[in-house]
Amino acid sequence: MICPAMATTANLLKESGKPLFFRVADPDETGLKAPPPRLGTSVRTAVSSLTVMQKEALVVSSRTGLMWRLASDEGAYLDGHDYAPCPLSFLSTGMVSSYMNEIEALAKLRGITITKLRLVQDNYYTMKGSALKGTMTGGAKDIGLEAQIEADADDATMQALVYDAVAASPLNGLMRGAKESLFTLTYNGRAVENAQALPVGGPAHPEPRDHFSAATPAPGDWSDLIQRTGVMTPQNENTATFAGGSLAETQDRLLHVRVFATKRPEGMKEIVQYLYNPHGTVFRYLSDEEGRAPDAESFICAGVGFCFMTQFGRYAKISKKELSDYRIIQDAHFSLAGASDGTGVPGTANPLETHCYLRSNQDDAFAQTALDMAEQTCFLHAFCKADLKAKVRVTGFDESFAA
């Protein structure tokens, strides 16, 4: 049995005494607003480092007007405390939530009654190369999507429906075609030109320093939004990275995240995340488009921001360079959804725009390299750059299904 390593940094998420996940009572008090939507809806995500692997985020959507406070940590594989979910699980959760929205909406539009539905989604990523040599690169692979459906239509009809629903998701705009993300760099309070990362083409947003302290929970019990089960994911054929393994200077590995999505009686989606590689803990999420839990796009955008921030911390740790503080503001622009918003066309998106704010005692070249390596090794910016598809399989609803 392989025992998790102990994290060597303070568990600031725990010590803060603040709920990890909640809807913000008054988004206006934070001073963070969603940008004017260009395609239909926009999401602004501010992420701040707490320790090397612990991050907090505020995510606000132009569609809902709601703001969510979310938090992320890493497991023993990155010397984290495993106190909150890893970044990749947020995107997987948002993706499968969006797919369920579109499957149900499209079935209704086509006059098909679905009586039972479970989605099983597999996301795969790669990491290869040397961080110190500048060759380490993150990659993303096609996803697997099994739709377990009981409906008054045959399998061929449902197969076509699921394919069309995947295309109708706003996430389709990031997944299909190459979307090179855009960046600004502010270092120790000064604007610094990018070295390799593509520029936004405009000035940076003001540095996000006071937004987080002004975020207070809305009335209600938010403890069920995301739950850490304390149960380790069962190992499978891809499980190969354990304590400290993701900090190796040179890597050649496959990452595997699986999520299961079902609908609860009150209408919220319950999503269970399994982290097969690197080996991590099982987490349970709730997602909702009516404000009872974070919506699909908020989870997606938080995932990208968290993943990108992890790469800054990981690079600084591997290179043994001081990086005392790092934050980002990330803007995403999506079209309305093809089925649930009734546009009838595939989802589209603009390239992500990310404003980076770093503080360190190193020179400007370090900040430029840190940005380039964070972009180059971020799995979810790689997801945007790749032309990916969903490999869909429709099966009957499995009453005996177990992870």
CSV table of C-alpha atoms in Angstrom, one decimal:
chain,number,residue,atom,x,y,z
A,1,MET,CA,0.0,0.0,0.0
A,2,ILE,CA,1.3,3.4,-1.0
A,3,CYS,CA,0.7,6.0,1.8
A,4,PRO,CA,0.1,9.7,0.9
A,5,ALA,CA,3.0,12.0,1.7
A,6,MET,CA,2.5,14.8,4.2
A,7,ALA,CA,2.2,18.3,2.7
A,8,THR,CA,5.0,20.7,3.7
A,9,THR,CA,3.0,23.9,3.6
A,10,ALA,CA,0.3,25.3,5.9
A,11,ASN,CA,-3.3,24.4,5.1
A,12,LEU,CA,-4.5,27.9,4.7
A,13,LEU,CA,-7.9,26.8,3.3
A,14,LYS,CA,-8.6,25.0,6.6
A,15,GLU,CA,-7.0,27.6,8.8
A,16,SER,CA,-9.0,30.5,7.3
A,17,GLY,CA,-12.2,29.2,8.9
A,18,LYS,CA,-14.1,30.4,5.8
A,19,PRO,CA,-16.4,28.0,3.9
A,20,LEU,CA,-14.6,26.6,0.8
A,21,PHE,CA,-17.5,26.9,-1.6
A,22,PHE,CA,-20.4,29.4,-1.5
A,23,ARG,CA,-22.6,31.8,-3.5
A,24,VAL,CA,-21.4,35.3,-2.9
A,25,ALA,CA,-24.0,37.5,-1.1
A,26,ASP,CA,-23.4,40.7,-3.0
A,27,PRO,CA,-21.1,40.4,-6.1
A,28,ASP,CA,-21.0,44.2,-6.4
A,29,GLU,CA,-19.2,44.5,-3.1
A,30,THR,CA,-16.2,42.6,-4.5
A,31,GLY,CA,-15.7,45.0,-7.4
A,32,LEU,CA,-15.5,42.1,-9.9
A,33,LYS,CA,-17.9,42.1,-12.8
A,34,ALA,CA,-18.4,39.9,-15.8
A,35,PRO,CA,-17.2,41.6,-19.0
A,36,PRO,CA,-19.8,42.7,-21.6
A,37,PRO,CA,-20.6,39.5,-23.5
A,38,ARG,CA,-19.4,39.3,-27.1
A,39,LEU,CA,-21.0,36.0,-28.2
A,40,GLY,CA,-23.9,35.6,-25.8
A,41,THR,CA,-22.5,35.0,-22.3
A,42,SER,CA,-19.2,35.9,-20.5
A,43,VAL,CA,-17.5,34.6,-17.4
A,44,ARG,CA,-14.8,36.4,-15.4
A,45,THR,CA,-12.7,34.3,-13.1
A,46,ALA,CA,-10.3,35.8,-10.5
A,47,VAL,CA,-7.9,33.3,-9.0
A,48,SER,CA,-5.4,33.9,-6.2
A,49,SER,CA,-2.6,31.7,-4.8
A,50,LEU,CA,-2.8,30.9,-1.1
A,51,THR,CA,0.1,28.4,-0.9
A,52,VAL,CA,2.0,26.6,-3.7
A,53,MET,CA,-1.0,24.4,-4.5
A,54,GLN,CA,-4.0,25.9,-2.7
A,55,LYS,CA,-6.0,28.5,-4.6
A,56,GLU,CA,-9.2,30.4,-4.2
A,57,ALA,CA,-11.4,31.8,-7.0
A,58,LEU,CA,-14.3,34.1,-7.6
A,59,VAL,CA,-16.4,33.3,-10.7
A,60,VAL,CA,-19.1,35.7,-12.0
A,61,SER,CA,-21.3,35.1,-15.0
A,62,SER,CA,-23.1,37.6,-17.2
A,63,ARG,CA,-25.8,35.1,-17.8
A,64,THR,CA,-26.8,34.4,-14.2
A,65,GLY,CA,-25.4,37.5,-12.5
A,66,LEU,CA,-24.3,35.2,-9.7
A,67,MET,CA,-20.8,34.9,-8.2
A,68,TRP,CA,-19.4,31.8,-6.7
A,69,ARG,CA,-16.4,31.4,-4.4
A,70,LEU,CA,-14.6,28.2,-5.1
A,71,ALA,CA,-11.3,26.6,-3.9
A,72,SER,CA,-8.8,24.1,-5.2
A,73,ASP,CA,-6.0,22.0,-3.8
A,74,GLU,CA,-3.9,19.2,-5.0
A,75,GLY,CA,-3.2,15.7,-3.5
A,76,ALA,CA,-0.1,14.0,-2.3
A,77,TYR,CA,1.1,13.7,-6.0
A,78,LEU,CA,1.8,17.5,-5.8
A,79,ASP,CA,2.6,17.7,-2.1
A,80,GLY,CA,-0.8,19.3,-1.5
A,81,HIS,CA,-3.2,18.8,1.4
A,82,ASP,CA,-6.0,17.3,-0.7
A,83,TYR,CA,-8.4,19.6,1.1
A,84,ALA,CA,-10.3,20.6,-2.0
A,85,PRO,CA,-10.7,19.2,-5.5
A,86,CYS,CA,-7.9,19.3,-8.1
A,87,PRO,CA,-8.3,21.8,-11.0
A,88,LEU,CA,-9.0,19.2,-13.7
A,89,SER,CA,-12.0,17.9,-11.9
A,90,PHE,CA,-13.7,21.3,-12.1
A,91,LEU,CA,-13.6,21.3,-15.9
A,92,SER,CA,-14.7,17.7,-16.1
A,93,THR,CA,-17.6,18.6,-13.8
A,94,GLY,CA,-18.7,21.6,-15.8
A,95,MET,CA,-18.3,19.7,-19.1
A,96,VAL,CA,-20.5,16.8,-18.0
A,97,SER,CA,-23.0,19.2,-16.5
A,98,SER,CA,-23.3,21.1,-19.7
A,99,TYR,CA,-23.7,17.9,-21.7
A,100,MET,CA,-26.6,16.8,-19.5
A,101,ASN,CA,-28.2,20.2,-20.0
A,102,GLU,CA,-28.1,19.9,-23.7
A,103,ILE,CA,-29.1,16.2,-23.9
A,104,GLU,CA,-32.3,16.9,-21.8
A,105,ALA,CA,-33.1,20.1,-23.7
A,106,LEU,CA,-32.6,18.5,-27.1
A,107,ALA,CA,-34.7,15.5,-26.2
A,108,LYS,CA,-37.5,17.8,-25.2
A,109,LEU,CA,-37.2,19.7,-28.5
A,110,ARG,CA,-37.4,16.4,-30.5
A,111,GLY,CA,-40.3,15.0,-28.5
A,112,ILE,CA,-38.3,12.3,-26.8
A,113,THR,CA,-39.0,11.3,-23.2
A,114,ILE,CA,-36.0,10.3,-21.2
A,115,THR,CA,-36.9,8.5,-18.0
A,116,LYS,CA,-33.4,7.7,-16.8
A,117,LEU,CA,-30.0,9.2,-17.6
A,118,ARG,CA,-26.5,8.8,-16.4
A,119,LEU,CA,-23.4,10.2,-18.1
A,120,VAL,CA,-19.9,8.6,-17.6
A,121,GLN,CA,-17.2,10.9,-18.9
A,122,ASP,CA,-13.4,10.2,-19.2
A,123,ASN,CA,-10.9,13.0,-19.7
A,124,TYR,CA,-7.3,12.3,-20.6
A,125,TYR,CA,-4.3,14.6,-20.6
A,126,THR,CA,-0.5,14.1,-21.1
A,127,MET,CA,2.6,15.7,-19.7
A,128,LYS,CA,6.0,15.2,-21.4
A,129,GLY,CA,9.4,16.7,-21.3
A,130,SER,CA,11.7,18.6,-18.9
A,131,ALA,CA,10.6,21.7,-17.0
A,132,LEU,CA,14.2,23.0,-16.6
A,133,LYS,CA,15.0,22.6,-20.2
A,134,GLY,CA,11.8,24.3,-21.2
A,135,THR,CA,10.5,21.2,-23.1
A,136,MET,CA,7.8,20.1,-20.7
A,137,THR,CA,4.4,20.4,-22.5
A,138,GLY,CA,0.9,19.5,-21.4
A,139,GLY,CA,-1.5,17.9,-23.8
A,140,ALA,CA,-5.2,16.9,-24.0
A,141,LYS,CA,-6.8,13.9,-25.7
A,142,ASP,CA,-10.3,13.1,-27.0
A,143,ILE,CA,-12.8,12.4,-24.3
A,144,GLY,CA,-14.9,9.3,-23.8
A,145,LEU,CA,-18.6,9.9,-23.1
A,146,GLU,CA,-21.0,7.0,-22.2
A,147,ALA,CA,-24.6,8.0,-22.0
A,148,GLN,CA,-26.7,5.4,-20.1
A,149,ILE,CA,-30.2,6.3,-21.2
A,150,GLU,CA,-33.7,4.9,-20.8
A,151,ALA,CA,-36.0,6.7,-23.3
A,152,ASP,CA,-38.8,6.1,-25.8
A,153,ALA,CA,-36.5,6.1,-28.8
A,154,ASP,CA,-34.1,3.6,-30.3
A,155,ASP,CA,-30.3,3.5,-29.8
A,156,ALA,CA,-29.5,5.1,-33.2
A,157,THR,CA,-31.8,8.0,-32.5
A,158,MET,CA,-30.3,8.5,-29.1
A,159,GLN,CA,-26.7,8.2,-30.4
A,160,ALA,CA,-27.4,11.0,-32.9
A,161,LEU,CA,-29.1,13.1,-30.1
A,162,VAL,CA,-26.1,12.8,-27.8
A,163,TYR,CA,-23.6,13.8,-30.6
A,164,ASP,CA,-25.8,16.8,-31.4
A,165,ALA,CA,-26.0,17.8,-27.7
A,166,VAL,CA,-22.2,17.7,-27.4
A,167,ALA,CA,-21.9,20.1,-30.3
A,168,ALA,CA,-24.7,22.3,-28.9
A,169,SER,CA,-22.7,22.8,-25.6
A,170,PRO,CA,-21.0,26.2,-25.4
A,171,LEU,CA,-17.9,24.2,-24.4
A,172,ASN,CA,-17.8,23.0,-28.0
A,173,GLY,CA,-16.3,26.4,-28.8
A,174,LEU,CA,-13.2,25.6,-26.8
A,175,MET,CA,-13.0,21.9,-27.6
A,176,ARG,CA,-13.3,22.1,-31.4
A,177,GLY,CA,-10.7,23.9,-33.5
A,178,ALA,CA,-7.5,25.5,-32.2
A,179,LYS,CA,-8.0,28.3,-29.7
A,180,GLU,CA,-4.7,29.9,-28.7
A,181,SER,CA,-5.2,31.7,-25.4
A,182,LEU,CA,-4.1,35.3,-24.9
A,183,PHE,CA,-2.2,36.8,-22.0
A,184,THR,CA,-1.0,40.0,-20.3
A,185,LEU,CA,1.9,40.0,-17.7
A,186,THR,CA,2.2,42.4,-14.8
A,187,TYR,CA,5.3,41.8,-12.7
A,188,ASN,CA,5.9,43.5,-9.3
A,189,GLY,CA,3.3,46.0,-10.3
A,190,ARG,CA,4.8,46.8,-13.8
A,191,ALA,CA,3.6,45.8,-17.2
A,192,VAL,CA,6.1,43.4,-18.8
A,193,GLU,CA,6.0,42.2,-22.4
A,194,ASN,CA,5.3,38.6,-23.1
A,195,ALA,CA,8.2,36.5,-24.4
A,196,GLN,CA,6.3,33.7,-26.2
A,197,ALA,CA,2.7,33.7,-24.9
A,198,LEU,CA,0.4,35.5,-27.2
A,199,PRO,CA,-0.7,38.9,-26.1
A,200,VAL,CA,-4.3,40.1,-25.4
A,201,GLY,CA,-3.7,43.2,-27.5
A,202,GLY,CA,-4.8,45.6,-24.8
A,203,PRO,CA,-3.9,46.7,-21.3
A,204,ALA,CA,-4.1,44.5,-18.3
A,205,HIS,CA,-7.1,44.7,-15.9
A,206,PRO,CA,-6.4,46.2,-12.5
A,207,GLU,CA,-4.7,43.7,-10.2
A,208,PRO,CA,-7.1,41.6,-8.2
A,209,ARG,CA,-6.1,42.3,-4.6
A,210,ASP,CA,-9.3,43.2,-2.6
A,211,HIS,CA,-12.0,41.1,-4.4
A,212,PHE,CA,-11.6,38.0,-2.2
A,213,SER,CA,-11.8,39.6,1.2
A,214,ALA,CA,-15.1,41.3,0.2
A,215,ALA,CA,-16.7,38.0,-0.8
A,216,THR,CA,-19.1,36.9,1.9
A,217,PRO,CA,-21.5,33.9,1.8
A,218,ALA,CA,-25.1,34.4,0.8
A,219,PRO,CA,-27.7,33.2,3.4
A,220,GLY,CA,-28.2,29.5,3.3
A,221,ASP,CA,-26.3,26.2,3.8
A,222,TRP,CA,-23.7,25.7,1.0
A,223,SER,CA,-21.9,22.8,2.6
A,224,ASP,CA,-23.3,20.3,0.1
A,225,LEU,CA,-21.9,22.1,-3.0
A,226,ILE,CA,-18.7,20.1,-3.1
A,227,GLN,CA,-17.9,17.3,-0.7
A,228,ARG,CA,-14.6,15.5,0.0
A,229,THR,CA,-15.5,11.9,0.5
A,230,GLY,CA,-12.1,10.9,2.1
A,231,VAL,CA,-12.2,7.8,-0.1
A,232,MET,CA,-9.3,7.3,-2.5
A,233,THR,CA,-10.2,6.5,-6.2
A,234,PRO,CA,-9.9,2.8,-7.0
A,235,GLN,CA,-6.7,2.2,-9.0
A,236,ASN,CA,-7.1,1.2,-12.7
A,237,GLU,CA,-4.7,0.5,-15.6
A,238,ASN,CA,-3.7,4.2,-15.8
A,239,THR,CA,-2.9,4.7,-12.1
A,240,ALA,CA,0.9,5.3,-12.0
A,241,THR,CA,1.6,8.6,-10.3
A,242,PHE,CA,1.6,8.7,-6.5
A,243,ALA,CA,3.1,10.9,-3.7
A,244,GLY,CA,5.4,13.6,-5.2
A,245,GLY,CA,5.2,12.1,-8.7
A,246,SER,CA,3.8,15.2,-10.4
A,247,LEU,CA,6.7,17.3,-9.2
A,248,ALA,CA,9.3,15.3,-11.2
A,249,GLU,CA,11.5,17.6,-13.3
A,250,THR,CA,11.1,15.3,-16.3
A,251,GLN,CA,7.8,13.6,-17.1
A,252,ASP,CA,6.1,11.3,-19.6
A,253,ARG,CA,2.7,10.4,-18.2
A,254,LEU,CA,-1.0,10.1,-18.9
A,255,LEU,CA,-3.6,11.8,-16.6
A,256,HIS,CA,-7.1,10.3,-16.3
A,257,VAL,CA,-10.2,11.9,-14.7
A,258,ARG,CA,-13.6,10.3,-14.7
A,259,VAL,CA,-16.9,11.8,-13.7
A,260,PHE,CA,-20.4,10.3,-13.3
A,261,ALA,CA,-23.4,12.6,-13.6
A,262,THR,CA,-27.0,11.9,-12.6
A,263,LYS,CA,-30.0,14.0,-11.7
A,264,ARG,CA,-31.3,14.3,-8.1
A,265,PRO,CA,-35.0,14.4,-7.4
A,266,GLU,CA,-35.1,18.2,-6.8
A,267,GLY,CA,-33.4,18.7,-10.2
A,268,MET,CA,-29.8,19.4,-9.4
A,269,LYS,CA,-27.1,17.4,-11.0
A,270,GLU,CA,-24.9,15.3,-8.8
A,271,ILE,CA,-21.5,14.6,-10.2
A,272,VAL,CA,-18.9,12.3,-8.7
A,273,GLN,CA,-15.2,12.8,-9.6
A,274,TYR,CA,-12.7,10.0,-9.7
A,275,LEU,CA,-9.0,10.9,-10.1
A,276,TYR,CA,-7.3,7.8,-11.4
A,277,ASN,CA,-4.0,9.3,-12.4
A,278,PRO,CA,-2.4,11.0,-10.6
A,279,HIS,CA,-4.0,9.0,-7.8
A,280,GLY,CA,-6.4,11.1,-5.8
A,281,THR,CA,-9.5,11.4,-3.7
A,282,VAL,CA,-13.2,11.1,-4.8
A,283,PHE,CA,-15.2,14.3,-4.6
A,284,ARG,CA,-18.9,14.9,-5.1
A,285,TYR,CA,-20.2,18.1,-6.8
A,286,LEU,CA,-23.6,19.7,-7.3
A,287,SER,CA,-24.3,21.8,-10.4
A,288,ASP,CA,-27.4,23.7,-11.3
A,289,GLU,CA,-28.5,26.4,-13.8
A,290,GLU,CA,-31.0,28.0,-11.4
A,291,GLY,CA,-28.6,29.4,-8.7
A,292,ARG,CA,-28.8,26.6,-6.2
A,293,ALA,CA,-25.2,25.5,-7.1
A,294,PRO,CA,-22.6,26.6,-9.6
A,295,ASP,CA,-23.6,26.4,-13.2
A,296,ALA,CA,-21.7,24.4,-15.9
A,297,GLU,CA,-19.8,27.4,-17.4
A,298,SER,CA,-18.7,28.6,-13.9
A,299,PHE,CA,-17.2,25.2,-13.1
A,300,ILE,CA,-15.5,25.1,-16.6
A,301,CYS,CA,-13.9,28.5,-16.2
A,302,ALA,CA,-12.8,27.9,-12.6
A,303,GLY,CA,-11.1,24.7,-13.8
A,304,VAL,CA,-9.0,26.4,-16.4
A,305,GLY,CA,-8.0,29.2,-14.1
A,306,PHE,CA,-7.0,26.7,-11.3
A,307,CYS,CA,-5.0,24.5,-13.6
A,308,PHE,CA,-3.1,27.4,-15.1
A,309,MET,CA,-2.3,28.7,-11.5
A,310,THR,CA,-1.0,25.2,-10.5
A,311,GLN,CA,1.5,25.3,-13.3
A,312,PHE,CA,3.0,28.6,-12.0
A,313,GLY,CA,3.4,27.1,-8.6
A,314,ARG,CA,4.8,23.8,-9.9
A,315,TYR,CA,7.3,25.6,-12.2
A,316,ALA,CA,8.6,27.8,-9.3
A,317,LYS,CA,8.9,24.8,-7.0
A,318,ILE,CA,10.8,22.7,-9.6
A,319,SER,CA,13.1,25.5,-10.6
A,320,LYS,CA,13.6,26.5,-6.9
A,321,LYS,CA,12.8,30.1,-7.6
A,322,GLU,CA,10.9,32.4,-5.3
A,323,LEU,CA,7.3,33.3,-6.4
A,324,SER,CA,5.8,35.0,-3.4
A,325,ASP,CA,2.4,35.9,-4.9
A,326,TYR,CA,0.6,35.2,-8.1
A,327,ARG,CA,-3.0,35.9,-9.3
A,328,ILE,CA,-4.9,36.0,-12.5
A,329,ILE,CA,-8.1,37.4,-14.0
A,330,GLN,CA,-9.4,35.2,-16.8
A,331,ASP,CA,-12.2,36.3,-19.2
A,332,ALA,CA,-14.2,33.7,-21.2
A,333,HIS,CA,-16.8,34.4,-23.9
A,334,PHE,CA,-19.2,31.7,-25.0
A,335,SER,CA,-22.2,31.6,-27.3
A,336,LEU,CA,-25.6,30.7,-26.0
A,337,ALA,CA,-26.2,26.9,-26.1
A,338,GLY,CA,-27.7,25.3,-29.1
A,339,ALA,CA,-30.4,23.3,-27.3
A,340,SER,CA,-31.1,24.8,-23.9
A,341,ASP,CA,-30.9,28.3,-25.2
A,342,GLY,CA,-32.7,27.4,-28.4
A,343,THR,CA,-30.1,28.8,-30.9
A,344,GLY,CA,-30.1,25.5,-32.9
A,345,VAL,CA,-26.4,25.9,-33.8
A,346,PRO,CA,-23.2,24.4,-32.4
A,347,GLY,CA,-21.6,26.2,-29.4
A,348,THR,CA,-18.8,28.7,-30.1
A,349,ALA,CA,-16.2,30.5,-28.0
A,350,ASN,CA,-13.5,33.2,-28.2
A,351,PRO,CA,-9.9,32.5,-27.1
A,352,LEU,CA,-9.5,32.8,-23.4
A,353,GLU,CA,-7.9,36.1,-22.2
A,354,THR,CA,-5.9,35.8,-19.0
A,355,HIS,CA,-4.2,38.7,-17.1
A,356,CYS,CA,-1.3,37.5,-14.9
A,357,TYR,CA,0.0,39.3,-11.9
A,358,LEU,CA,3.3,37.9,-10.4
A,359,ARG,CA,5.5,39.1,-7.5
A,360,SER,CA,9.0,37.8,-6.9
A,361,ASN,CA,12.6,38.9,-6.2
A,362,GLN,CA,13.7,37.5,-9.6
A,363,ASP,CA,14.3,39.4,-12.8
A,364,ASP,CA,11.8,40.1,-15.6
A,365,ALA,CA,13.1,37.1,-17.6
A,366,PHE,CA,12.0,34.8,-14.8
A,367,ALA,CA,8.4,36.2,-14.9
A,368,GLN,CA,8.3,35.8,-18.7
A,369,THR,CA,9.6,32.2,-18.5
A,370,ALA,CA,7.1,31.4,-15.7
A,371,LEU,CA,4.3,32.6,-17.9
A,372,ASP,CA,5.5,30.7,-20.9
A,373,MET,CA,6.0,27.4,-18.9
A,374,ALA,CA,2.6,27.8,-17.2
A,375,GLU,CA,0.9,28.2,-20.5
A,376,GLN,CA,2.9,25.4,-22.1
A,377,THR,CA,2.2,22.9,-19.3
A,378,CYS,CA,-1.4,23.8,-18.5
A,379,PHE,CA,-3.5,20.9,-19.5
A,380,LEU,CA,-6.6,23.0,-20.0
A,381,HIS,CA,-5.0,25.6,-22.2
A,382,ALA,CA,-3.8,22.6,-24.1
A,383,PHE,CA,-7.4,21.5,-24.2
A,384,CYS,CA,-8.3,24.8,-25.9
A,385,LYS,CA,-5.4,24.6,-28.4
A,386,ALA,CA,-6.3,21.0,-29.5
A,387,ASP,CA,-9.0,20.0,-31.9
A,388,LEU,CA,-10.8,17.4,-29.7
A,389,LYS,CA,-13.9,15.3,-30.1
A,390,ALA,CA,-16.1,13.2,-27.9
A,391,LYS,CA,-16.2,9.5,-28.5
A,392,VAL,CA,-19.8,8.8,-27.7
A,393,ARG,CA,-21.3,5.5,-26.7
A,394,VAL,CA,-25.0,5.1,-25.9
A,395,THR,CA,-26.0,2.2,-23.7
A,396,GLY,CA,-29.0,1.1,-21.6
A,397,PHE,CA,-29.4,2.5,-18.1
A,398,ASP,CA,-27.4,0.2,-15.8
A,399,GLU,CA,-29.3,-0.2,-12.5
A,400,SER,CA,-26.3,-2.1,-11.0
A,401,PHE,CA,-23.8,0.5,-12.0
A,402,ALA,CA,-20.9,1.1,-9.6
A,403,ALA,CA,-17.6,3.0,-10.0
